[in-house]
Short mmCIF file of C-alpha atoms in Angstrom, two decimals:
data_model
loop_
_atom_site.label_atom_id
_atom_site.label_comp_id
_atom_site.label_asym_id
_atom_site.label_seq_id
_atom_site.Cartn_x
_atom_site.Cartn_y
_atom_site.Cartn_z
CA UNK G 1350 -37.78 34.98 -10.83
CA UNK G 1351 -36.20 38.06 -11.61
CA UNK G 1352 -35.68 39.75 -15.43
CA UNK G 1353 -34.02 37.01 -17.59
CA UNK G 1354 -30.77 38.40 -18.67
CA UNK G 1355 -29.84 38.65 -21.61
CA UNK G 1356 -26.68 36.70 -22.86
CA UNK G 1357 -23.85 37.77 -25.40
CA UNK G 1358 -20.87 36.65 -26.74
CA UNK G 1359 -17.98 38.20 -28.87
CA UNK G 1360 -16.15 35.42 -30.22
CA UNK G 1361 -16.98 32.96 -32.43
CA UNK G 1362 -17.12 28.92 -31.87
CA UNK G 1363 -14.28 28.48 -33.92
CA UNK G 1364 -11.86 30.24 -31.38
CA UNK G 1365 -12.90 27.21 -28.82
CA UNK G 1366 -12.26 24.57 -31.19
CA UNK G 1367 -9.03 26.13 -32.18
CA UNK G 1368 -7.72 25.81 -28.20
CA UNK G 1369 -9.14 22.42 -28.11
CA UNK G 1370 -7.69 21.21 -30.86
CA UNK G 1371 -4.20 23.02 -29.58
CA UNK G 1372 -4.80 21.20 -26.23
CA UNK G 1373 -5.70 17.24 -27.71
CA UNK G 1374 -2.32 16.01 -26.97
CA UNK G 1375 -1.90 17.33 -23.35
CA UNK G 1376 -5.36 15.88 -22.91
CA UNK G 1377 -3.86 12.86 -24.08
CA UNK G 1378 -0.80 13.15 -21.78
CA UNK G 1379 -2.93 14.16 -18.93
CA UNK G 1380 -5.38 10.81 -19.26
CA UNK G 1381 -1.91 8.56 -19.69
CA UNK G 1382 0.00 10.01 -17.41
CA UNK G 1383 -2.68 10.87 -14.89
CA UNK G 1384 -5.86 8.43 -14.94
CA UNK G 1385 -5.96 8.72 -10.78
CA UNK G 1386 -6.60 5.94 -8.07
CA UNK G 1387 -7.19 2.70 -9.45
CA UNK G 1388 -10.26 2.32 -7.03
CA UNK G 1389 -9.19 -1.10 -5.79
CA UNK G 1390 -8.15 -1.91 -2.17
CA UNK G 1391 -4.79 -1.09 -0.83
CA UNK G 1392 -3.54 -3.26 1.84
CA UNK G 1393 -2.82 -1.57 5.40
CA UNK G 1394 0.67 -3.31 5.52
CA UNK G 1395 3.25 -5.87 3.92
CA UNK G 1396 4.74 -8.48 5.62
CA UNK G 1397 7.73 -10.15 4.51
CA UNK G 1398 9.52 -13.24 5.29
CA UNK G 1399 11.99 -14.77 3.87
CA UNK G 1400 12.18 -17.35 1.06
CA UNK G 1401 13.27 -20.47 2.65
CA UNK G 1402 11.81 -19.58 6.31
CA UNK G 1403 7.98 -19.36 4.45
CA UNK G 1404 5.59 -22.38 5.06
CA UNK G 1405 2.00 -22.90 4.11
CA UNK G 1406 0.73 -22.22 7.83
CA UNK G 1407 2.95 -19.09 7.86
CA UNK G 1408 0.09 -16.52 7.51
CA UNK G 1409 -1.92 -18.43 10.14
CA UNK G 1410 1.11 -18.72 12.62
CA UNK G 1411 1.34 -14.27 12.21
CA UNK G 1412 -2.10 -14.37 13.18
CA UNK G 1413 -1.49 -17.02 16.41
CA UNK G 1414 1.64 -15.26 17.72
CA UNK G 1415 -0.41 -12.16 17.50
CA UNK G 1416 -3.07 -13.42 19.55
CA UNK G 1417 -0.68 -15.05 22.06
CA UNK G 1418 1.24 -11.59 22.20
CA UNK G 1419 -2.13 -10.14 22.73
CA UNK G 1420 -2.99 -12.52 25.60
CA UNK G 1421 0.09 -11.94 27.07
CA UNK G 1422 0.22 -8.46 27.22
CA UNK G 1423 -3.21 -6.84 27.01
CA UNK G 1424 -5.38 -9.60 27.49
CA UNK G 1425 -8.27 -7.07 27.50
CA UNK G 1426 -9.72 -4.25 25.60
CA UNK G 1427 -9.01 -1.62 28.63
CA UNK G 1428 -5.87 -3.06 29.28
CA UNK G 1429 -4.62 -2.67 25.81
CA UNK G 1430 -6.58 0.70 25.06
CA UNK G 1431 -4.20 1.68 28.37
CA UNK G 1432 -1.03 0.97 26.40
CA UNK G 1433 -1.31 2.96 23.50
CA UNK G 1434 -3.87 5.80 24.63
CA UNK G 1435 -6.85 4.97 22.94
CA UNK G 1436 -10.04 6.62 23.68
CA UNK G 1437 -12.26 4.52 26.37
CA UNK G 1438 -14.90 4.87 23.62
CA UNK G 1439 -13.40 3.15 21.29
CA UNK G 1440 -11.31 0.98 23.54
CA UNK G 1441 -14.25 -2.38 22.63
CA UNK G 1442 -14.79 -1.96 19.44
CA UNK G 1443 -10.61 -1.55 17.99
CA UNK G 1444 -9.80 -4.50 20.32
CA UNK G 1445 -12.87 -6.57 19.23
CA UNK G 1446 -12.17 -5.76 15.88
CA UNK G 1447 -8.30 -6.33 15.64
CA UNK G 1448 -8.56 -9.81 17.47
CA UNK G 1449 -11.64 -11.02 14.94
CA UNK G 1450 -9.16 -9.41 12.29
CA UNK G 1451 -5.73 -11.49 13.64
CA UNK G 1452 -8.38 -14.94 13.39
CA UNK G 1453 -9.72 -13.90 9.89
CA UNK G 1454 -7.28 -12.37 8.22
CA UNK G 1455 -4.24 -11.62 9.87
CA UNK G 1456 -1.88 -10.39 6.73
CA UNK G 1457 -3.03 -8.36 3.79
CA UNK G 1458 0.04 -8.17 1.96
CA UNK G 1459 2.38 -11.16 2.02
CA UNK G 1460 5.98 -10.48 0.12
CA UNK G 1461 8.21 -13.23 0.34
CA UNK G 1462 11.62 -12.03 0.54
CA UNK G 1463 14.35 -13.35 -2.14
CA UNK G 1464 16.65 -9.70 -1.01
CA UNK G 1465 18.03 -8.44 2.50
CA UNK G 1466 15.79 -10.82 4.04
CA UNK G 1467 17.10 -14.20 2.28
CA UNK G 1468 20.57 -13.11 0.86
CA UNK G 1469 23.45 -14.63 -0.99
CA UNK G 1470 22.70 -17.80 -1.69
CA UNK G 1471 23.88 -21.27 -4.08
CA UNK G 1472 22.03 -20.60 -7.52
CA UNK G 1473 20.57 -23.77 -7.00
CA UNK G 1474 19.43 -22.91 -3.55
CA UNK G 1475 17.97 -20.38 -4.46
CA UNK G 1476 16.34 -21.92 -7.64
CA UNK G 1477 14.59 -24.52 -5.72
CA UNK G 1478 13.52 -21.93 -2.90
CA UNK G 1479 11.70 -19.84 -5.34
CA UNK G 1480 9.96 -22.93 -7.33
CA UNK G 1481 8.89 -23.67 -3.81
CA UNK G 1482 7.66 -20.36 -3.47
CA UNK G 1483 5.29 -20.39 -6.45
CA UNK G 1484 4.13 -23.69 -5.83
CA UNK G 1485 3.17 -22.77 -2.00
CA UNK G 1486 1.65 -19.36 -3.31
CA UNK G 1487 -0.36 -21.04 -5.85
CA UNK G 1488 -1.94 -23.60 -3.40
CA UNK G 1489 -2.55 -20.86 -1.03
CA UNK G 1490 -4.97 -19.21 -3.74
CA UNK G 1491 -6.52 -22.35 -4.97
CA UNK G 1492 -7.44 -23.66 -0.69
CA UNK G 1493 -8.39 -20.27 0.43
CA UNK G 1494 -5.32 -19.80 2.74
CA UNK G 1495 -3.88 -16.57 0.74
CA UNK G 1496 -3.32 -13.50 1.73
CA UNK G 1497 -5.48 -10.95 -0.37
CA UNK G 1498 -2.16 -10.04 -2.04
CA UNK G 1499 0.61 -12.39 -2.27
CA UNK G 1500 4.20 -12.18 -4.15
CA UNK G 1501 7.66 -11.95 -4.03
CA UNK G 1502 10.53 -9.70 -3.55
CA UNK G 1503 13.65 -10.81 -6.10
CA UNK G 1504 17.54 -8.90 -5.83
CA UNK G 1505 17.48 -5.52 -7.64
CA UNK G 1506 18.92 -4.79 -11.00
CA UNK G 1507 22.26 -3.84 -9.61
CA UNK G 1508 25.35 -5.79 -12.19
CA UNK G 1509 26.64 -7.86 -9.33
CA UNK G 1510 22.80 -9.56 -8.69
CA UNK G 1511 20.68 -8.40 -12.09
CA UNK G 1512 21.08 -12.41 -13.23
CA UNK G 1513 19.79 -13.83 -9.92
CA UNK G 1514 17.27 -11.47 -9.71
CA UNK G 1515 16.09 -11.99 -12.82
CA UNK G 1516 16.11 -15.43 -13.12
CA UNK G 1517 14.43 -15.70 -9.82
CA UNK G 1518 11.50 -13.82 -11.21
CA UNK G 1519 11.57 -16.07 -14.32
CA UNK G 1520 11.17 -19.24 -11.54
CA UNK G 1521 9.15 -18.02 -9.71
CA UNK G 1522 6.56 -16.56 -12.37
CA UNK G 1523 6.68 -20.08 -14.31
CA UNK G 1524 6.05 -21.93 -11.48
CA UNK G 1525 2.73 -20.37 -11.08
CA UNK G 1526 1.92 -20.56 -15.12
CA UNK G 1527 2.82 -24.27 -14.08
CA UNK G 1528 0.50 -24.33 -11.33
CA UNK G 1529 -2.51 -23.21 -13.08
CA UNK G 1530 -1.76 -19.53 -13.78
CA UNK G 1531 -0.87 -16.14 -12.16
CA UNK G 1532 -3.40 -15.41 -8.91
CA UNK G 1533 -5.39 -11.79 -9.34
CA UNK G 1534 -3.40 -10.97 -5.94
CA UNK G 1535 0.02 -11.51 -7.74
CA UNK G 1536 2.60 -8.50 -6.53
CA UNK G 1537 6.49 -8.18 -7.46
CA UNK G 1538 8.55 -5.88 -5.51
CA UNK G 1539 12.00 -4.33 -7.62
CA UNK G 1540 13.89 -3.04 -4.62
CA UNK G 1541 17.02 -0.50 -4.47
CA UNK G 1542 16.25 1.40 -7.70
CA UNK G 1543 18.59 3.90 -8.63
CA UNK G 1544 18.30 4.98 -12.44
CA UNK G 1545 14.99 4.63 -14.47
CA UNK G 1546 16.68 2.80 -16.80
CA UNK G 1547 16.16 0.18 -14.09
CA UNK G 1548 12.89 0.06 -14.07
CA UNK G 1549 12.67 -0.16 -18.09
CA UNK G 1550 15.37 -3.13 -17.75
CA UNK G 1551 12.67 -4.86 -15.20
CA UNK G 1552 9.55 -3.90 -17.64
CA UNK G 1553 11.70 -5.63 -20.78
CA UNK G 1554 11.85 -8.73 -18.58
CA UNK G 1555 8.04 -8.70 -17.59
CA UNK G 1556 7.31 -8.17 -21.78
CA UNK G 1557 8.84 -10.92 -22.84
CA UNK G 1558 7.72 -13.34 -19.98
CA UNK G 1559 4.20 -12.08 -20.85
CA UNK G 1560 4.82 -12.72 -24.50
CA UNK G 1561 6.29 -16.20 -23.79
CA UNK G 1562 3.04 -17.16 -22.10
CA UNK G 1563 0.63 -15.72 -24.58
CA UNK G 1564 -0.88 -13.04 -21.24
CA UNK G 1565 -1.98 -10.05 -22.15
CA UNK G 1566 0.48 -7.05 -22.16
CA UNK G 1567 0.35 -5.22 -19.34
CA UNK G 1568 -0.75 -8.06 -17.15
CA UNK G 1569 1.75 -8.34 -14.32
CA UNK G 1570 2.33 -5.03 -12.70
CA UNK G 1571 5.47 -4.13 -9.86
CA UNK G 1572 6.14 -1.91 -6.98
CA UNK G 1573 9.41 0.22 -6.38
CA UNK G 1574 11.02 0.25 -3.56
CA UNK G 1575 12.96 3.83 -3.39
CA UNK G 1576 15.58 3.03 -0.87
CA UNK G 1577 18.64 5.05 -2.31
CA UNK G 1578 18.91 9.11 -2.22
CA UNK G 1579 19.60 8.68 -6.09
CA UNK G 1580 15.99 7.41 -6.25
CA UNK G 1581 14.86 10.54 -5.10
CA UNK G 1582 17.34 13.15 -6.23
CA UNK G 1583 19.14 12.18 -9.52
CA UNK G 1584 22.65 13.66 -10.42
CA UNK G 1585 20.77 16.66 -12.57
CA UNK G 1586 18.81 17.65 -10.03
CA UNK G 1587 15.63 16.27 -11.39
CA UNK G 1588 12.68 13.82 -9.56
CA UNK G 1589 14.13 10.38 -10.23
CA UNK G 1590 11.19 8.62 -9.01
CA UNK G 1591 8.97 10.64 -11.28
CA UNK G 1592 10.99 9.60 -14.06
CA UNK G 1593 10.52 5.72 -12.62
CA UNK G 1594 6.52 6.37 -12.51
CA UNK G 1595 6.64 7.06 -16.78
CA UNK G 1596 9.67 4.35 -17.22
CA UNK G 1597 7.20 1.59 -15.96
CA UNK G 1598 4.79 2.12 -18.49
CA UNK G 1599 2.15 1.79 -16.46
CA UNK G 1600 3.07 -0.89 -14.77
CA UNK G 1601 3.72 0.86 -11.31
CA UNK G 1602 1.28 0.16 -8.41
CA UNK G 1603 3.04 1.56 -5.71
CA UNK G 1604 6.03 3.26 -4.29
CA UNK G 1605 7.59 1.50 -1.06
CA UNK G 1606 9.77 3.24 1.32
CA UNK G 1607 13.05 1.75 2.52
CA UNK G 1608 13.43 3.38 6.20
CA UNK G 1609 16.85 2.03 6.83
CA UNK G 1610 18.68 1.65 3.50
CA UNK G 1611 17.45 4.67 2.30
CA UNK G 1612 18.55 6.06 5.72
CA UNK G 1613 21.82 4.73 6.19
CA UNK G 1614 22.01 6.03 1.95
CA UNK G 1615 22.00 9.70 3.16
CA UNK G 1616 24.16 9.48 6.18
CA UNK G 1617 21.92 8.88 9.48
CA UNK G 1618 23.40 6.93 11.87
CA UNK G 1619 21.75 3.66 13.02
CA UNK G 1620 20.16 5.20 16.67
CA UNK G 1621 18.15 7.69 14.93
CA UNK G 1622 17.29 5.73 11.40
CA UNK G 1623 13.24 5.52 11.55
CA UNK G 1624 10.17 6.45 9.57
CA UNK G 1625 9.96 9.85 11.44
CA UNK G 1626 13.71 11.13 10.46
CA UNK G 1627 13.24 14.29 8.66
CA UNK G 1628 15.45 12.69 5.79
CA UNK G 1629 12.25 9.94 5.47
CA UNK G 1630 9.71 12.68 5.60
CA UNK G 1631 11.57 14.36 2.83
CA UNK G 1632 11.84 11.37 0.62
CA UNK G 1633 8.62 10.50 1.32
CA UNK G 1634 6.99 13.61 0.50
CA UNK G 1635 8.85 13.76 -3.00
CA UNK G 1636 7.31 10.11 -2.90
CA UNK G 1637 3.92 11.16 -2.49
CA UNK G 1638 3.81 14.42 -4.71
CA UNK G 1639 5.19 12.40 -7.71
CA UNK G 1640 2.30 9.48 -7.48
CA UNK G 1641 -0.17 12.04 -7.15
CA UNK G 1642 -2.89 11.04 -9.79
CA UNK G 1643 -1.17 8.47 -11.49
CA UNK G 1644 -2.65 5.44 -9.84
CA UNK G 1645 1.02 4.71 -8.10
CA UNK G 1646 0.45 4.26 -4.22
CA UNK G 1647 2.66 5.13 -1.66
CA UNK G 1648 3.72 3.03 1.25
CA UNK G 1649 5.79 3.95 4.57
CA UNK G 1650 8.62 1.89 5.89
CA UNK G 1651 8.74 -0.61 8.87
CA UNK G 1652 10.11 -0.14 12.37
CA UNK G 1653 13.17 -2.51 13.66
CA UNK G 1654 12.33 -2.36 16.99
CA UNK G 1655 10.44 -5.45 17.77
CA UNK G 1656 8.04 -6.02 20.49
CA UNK G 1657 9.47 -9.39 22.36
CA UNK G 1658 10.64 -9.59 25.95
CA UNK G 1659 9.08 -8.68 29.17
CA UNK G 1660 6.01 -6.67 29.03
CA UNK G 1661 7.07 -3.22 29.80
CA UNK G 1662 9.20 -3.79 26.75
CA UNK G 1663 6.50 -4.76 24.75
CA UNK G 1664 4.63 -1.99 25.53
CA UNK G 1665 7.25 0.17 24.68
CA UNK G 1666 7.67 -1.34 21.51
CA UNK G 1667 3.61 -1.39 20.50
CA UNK G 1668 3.94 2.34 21.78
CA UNK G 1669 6.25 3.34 19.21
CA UNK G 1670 4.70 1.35 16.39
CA UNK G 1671 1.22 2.39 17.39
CA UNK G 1672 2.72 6.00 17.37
CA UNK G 1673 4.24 5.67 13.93
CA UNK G 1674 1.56 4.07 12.37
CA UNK G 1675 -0.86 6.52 13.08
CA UNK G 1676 1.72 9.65 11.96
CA UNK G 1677 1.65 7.49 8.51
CA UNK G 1678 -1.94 8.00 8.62
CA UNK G 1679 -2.23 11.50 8.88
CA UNK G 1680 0.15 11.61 6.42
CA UNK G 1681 -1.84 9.95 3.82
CA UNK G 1682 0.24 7.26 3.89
CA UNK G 1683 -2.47 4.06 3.93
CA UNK G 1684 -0.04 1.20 4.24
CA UNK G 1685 3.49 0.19 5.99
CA UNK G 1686 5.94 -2.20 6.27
CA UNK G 1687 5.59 -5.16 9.29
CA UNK G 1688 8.45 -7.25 10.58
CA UNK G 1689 7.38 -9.28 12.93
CA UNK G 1690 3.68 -11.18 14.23
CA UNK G 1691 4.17 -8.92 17.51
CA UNK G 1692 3.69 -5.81 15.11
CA UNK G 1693 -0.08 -7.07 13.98
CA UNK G 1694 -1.98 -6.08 17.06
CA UNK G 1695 -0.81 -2.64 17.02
CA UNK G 1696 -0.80 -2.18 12.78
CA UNK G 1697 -5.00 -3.15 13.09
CA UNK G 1698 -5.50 -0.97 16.30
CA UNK G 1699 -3.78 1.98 14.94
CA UNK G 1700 -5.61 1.64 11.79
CA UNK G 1701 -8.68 0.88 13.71
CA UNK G 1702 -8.73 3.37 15.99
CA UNK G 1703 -7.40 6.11 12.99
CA UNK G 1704 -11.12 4.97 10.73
CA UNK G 1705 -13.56 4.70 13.85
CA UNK G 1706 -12.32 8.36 15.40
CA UNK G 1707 -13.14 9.85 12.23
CA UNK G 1708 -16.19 7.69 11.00
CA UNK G 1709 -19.11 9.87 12.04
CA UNK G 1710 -17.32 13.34 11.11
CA UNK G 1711 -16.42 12.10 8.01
CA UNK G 1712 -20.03 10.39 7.32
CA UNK G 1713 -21.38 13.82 8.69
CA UNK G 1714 -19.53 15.67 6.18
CA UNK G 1715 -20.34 14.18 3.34
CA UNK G 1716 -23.93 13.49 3.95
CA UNK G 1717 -24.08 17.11 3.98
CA UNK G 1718 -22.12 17.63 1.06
CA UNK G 1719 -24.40 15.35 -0.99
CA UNK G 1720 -27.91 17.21 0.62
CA UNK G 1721 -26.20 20.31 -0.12
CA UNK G 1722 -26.60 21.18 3.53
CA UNK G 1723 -25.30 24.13 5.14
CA UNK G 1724 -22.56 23.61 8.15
CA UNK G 1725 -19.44 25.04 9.34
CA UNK G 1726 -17.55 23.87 6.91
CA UNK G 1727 -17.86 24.32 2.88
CA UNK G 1728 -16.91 21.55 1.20
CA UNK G 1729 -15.87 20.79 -2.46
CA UNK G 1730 -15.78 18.13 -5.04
CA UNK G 1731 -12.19 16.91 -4.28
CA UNK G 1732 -13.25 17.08 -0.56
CA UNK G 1733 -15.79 14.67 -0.65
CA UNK G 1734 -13.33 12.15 -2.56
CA UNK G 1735 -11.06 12.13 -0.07
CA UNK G 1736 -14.25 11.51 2.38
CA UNK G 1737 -15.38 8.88 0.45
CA UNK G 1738 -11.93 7.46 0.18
CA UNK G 1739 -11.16 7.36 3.78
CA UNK G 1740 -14.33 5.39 4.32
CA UNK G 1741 -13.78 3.15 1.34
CA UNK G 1742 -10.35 2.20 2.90
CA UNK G 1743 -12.10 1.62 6.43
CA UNK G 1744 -14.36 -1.00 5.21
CA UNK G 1745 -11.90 -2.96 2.88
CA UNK G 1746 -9.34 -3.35 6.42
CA UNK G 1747 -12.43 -4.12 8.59
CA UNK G 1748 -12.43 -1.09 10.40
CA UNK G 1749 -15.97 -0.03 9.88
CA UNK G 1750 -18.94 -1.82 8.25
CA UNK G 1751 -20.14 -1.31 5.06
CA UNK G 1752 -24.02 -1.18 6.76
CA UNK G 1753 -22.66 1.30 9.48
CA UNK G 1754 -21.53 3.87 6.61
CA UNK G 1755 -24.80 3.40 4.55
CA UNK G 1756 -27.06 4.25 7.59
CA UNK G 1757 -24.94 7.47 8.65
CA UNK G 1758 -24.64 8.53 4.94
CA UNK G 1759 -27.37 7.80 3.09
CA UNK G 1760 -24.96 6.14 0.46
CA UNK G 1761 -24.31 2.89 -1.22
CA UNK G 1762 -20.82 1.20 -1.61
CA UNK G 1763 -21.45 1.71 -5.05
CA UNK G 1764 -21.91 5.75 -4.71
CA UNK G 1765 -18.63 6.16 -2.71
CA UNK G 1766 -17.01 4.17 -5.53
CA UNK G 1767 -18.12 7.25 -7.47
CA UNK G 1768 -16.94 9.56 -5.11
CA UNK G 1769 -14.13 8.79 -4.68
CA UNK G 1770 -13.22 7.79 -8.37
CA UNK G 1771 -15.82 9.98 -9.71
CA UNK G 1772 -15.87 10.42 -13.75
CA UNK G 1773 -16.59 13.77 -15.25
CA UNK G 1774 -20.45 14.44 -15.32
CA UNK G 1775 -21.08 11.08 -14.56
CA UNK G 1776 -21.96 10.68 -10.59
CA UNK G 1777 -25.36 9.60 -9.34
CA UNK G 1778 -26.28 8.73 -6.04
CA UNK G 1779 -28.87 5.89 -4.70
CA UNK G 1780 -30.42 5.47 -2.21
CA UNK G 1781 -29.17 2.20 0.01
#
């Protein structure tokens, strides 16, 4: 121990509670408007069908023309590994893990479709359809048939649908009070936002549903879809969608891309509208940067190109989906849009393969971090929540195993929880 030194200060303690007391309300705005990840699971994908085409074996049929397509096509784990470049390493375990996934759980995310997907429709067509909806939804929950998350997709707030959207959401919202309450997994989608004002019209409708019912305030959340330039850009120049984030009030849980309205919105002609345009980057990135911290996910588009036909087309079409999926990844974007069963093999291997690449680096890394170990790389706080987060997110899709990432670790679930949402001088770690 060397001489103690010998400490000094020149101002007194009522200078720091002067700035803190200056600084209570952006604290304030900073916890409101910034309490970070909810820490719960985000699905990998969405699926959506549309309202009068979905059944009560619909999630298990996705998971049967999967394994058909499978069969069909790549009937092996080489075979398949072949098709879309995976590592021989990993070639068992993604195509092991993706066909006990397509049997288990084959959809995450289930949104039936009341939009583009359904379209114009008798009121009383479409009345019944979404009655049918909530009843089917609610009996998926109560036999253990759901989908983790489960909801619906109603017509936006534009004046020529607003009433059919909204009384859609009204239908289909009582018919689950009806059927014995709204399921934990409950998610709305409000597509083709343009103004905020939007998104406080669709809030005023959840408030007074919520107050009709006696729930609590706050209790049924909604994700925007951002499918219009406006969306992104509004006319003075500001961040619409950052606007939409505060008009919510809290309500937002996610931000969905729309890869070809959004597309077709800014000019791109049909051949080149995808999820890799450089107009879909853009809005994406404004996407991302205006969720950051505020508990609002972010979610890539789908691809149109569907895998049916003769094999080589297949391929070609698990190829490209394979290859988007994984640029998503990279991207930070955790979770995508599916169109058809064919898509499910190649959503679970790209995901698959993305978690099980990086599973001992990542485990390396922050098994150091925590041991304070040395290494060629330094890492920080906000370094080993994103490590902890990328694991996290590989054992809620079934990538990896929750015992696999305690014995390369050294960590609990319950530490990487605190990783990952970690609060303020309050992270211990236990031993597993």
């Amino acid at each position: 121990m060397g001489q103690q030194e010998k400490v000094a200060t020149s101002l007194a303690g009522a200078v720091s509670e002067e700035i803190s007391a200056s600084l209570t309300a952006v604290d304030a705005e900073l916890a409101r408007r910034y309490p970070g990840d909810p820490g719960t699971r985000q699905p990998v994908h969405t699926v959506y069908v549309p309202g009068d085409i979905f059944e009560p074996g619909t999630l298990r049929s996705w998971g049967d023309q999967a394994l058909v397509a499978l069969d069909e096509h790549a009937p092996d784990a080489s075979s398949f590994a072949a098709v879309l470049g995976i590592p021989e390493e990993l070639a068992g375990p993604v195509h092991d893990r993706v066909r006990a996934k397509l049997k288990r759980e084959p959809v995450e995310d289930l949104r039936i479709d009341f939009e583009d997907g359904y379209g114009p429709r008798p009121d009383a067509e479409e009345d019944e359809a979404a009655a049918r909806a909530a009843r089917l939804v609610s009996e998926a929950y109560a036999n253990g048939t759901a989908a983790p998350y489960m909801g619906i997709r109603m017509k936006c707030m534009e004046a020529g649908v607003r009433d059919r959207g909204i009384r859609t959401t009204d239908v289909f919202l009582t018919g689950l009070m009806e059927a014995g309450g709204l399921p934990e997994g409950l998610v709305l989608t409000l597509p083709k936002v343009t103004y905020p004002e939007q998104v406080t019209a669709f809030v005023q409708l959840l408030e007074a549903f919520e107050k009709a019912h006696g729930l609590d305030a706050g209790r049924i959340g909604f994700e925007i879809q951002i499918e219009t330039s406006q969306s992104i850009l509004a006319a003075d120049g500001t961040a619409a969608v950052a606007r939409m984030i505060d008009a919510a009030r809290g309500r937002a849980t996610g931000l969905h891309y729309g890869t070809f309205d959004y597309s077709a919105c800014v000019g791109v002609s049909a051949a080149y509208q995808a999820s890799d345009h450089p107009a879909a980057d853009h809005a994406k990135a404004v996407m991302q940067v205006a969720a950051a911290g505020t508990g609002v996910r972010v979610s890539d588009g789908s691809t149109n190109v569907l895998p049916v036909g003769p094999t080589a087309q297949v391929h070609e079409a698990w190829r490209l989906h394979y290859g988007l999926t994984r640029r998503a990844l990279a991207r930070a974007y955790y979770q995508g849009w599916d169109m058809h069963p064919g898509h499910l093999p190649t959503r679970y291997a790209a995901v698959y393969a993305f978690y099980r690449e990086g599973l001992e680096p990542a485990a390396a890394r922050l098994a150091a971090y925590v041991a304070k170990a040395g290494g060629d790389v330094m890492d920080e706080p906000a370094t080993a929540k994103a490590l902890s987060g990328y694991l996290l997110r590989g054992i809620d899709c079934g990538a990896l195993d929750t015992a696999e990432v305690a014995r390369l670790t050294g960590l609990t679930r319950a530490d990487l929880d605190a990783f990952a949402s970690p609060r303020r001088g309050d992270l211990t770690v236990t031993a597993p």
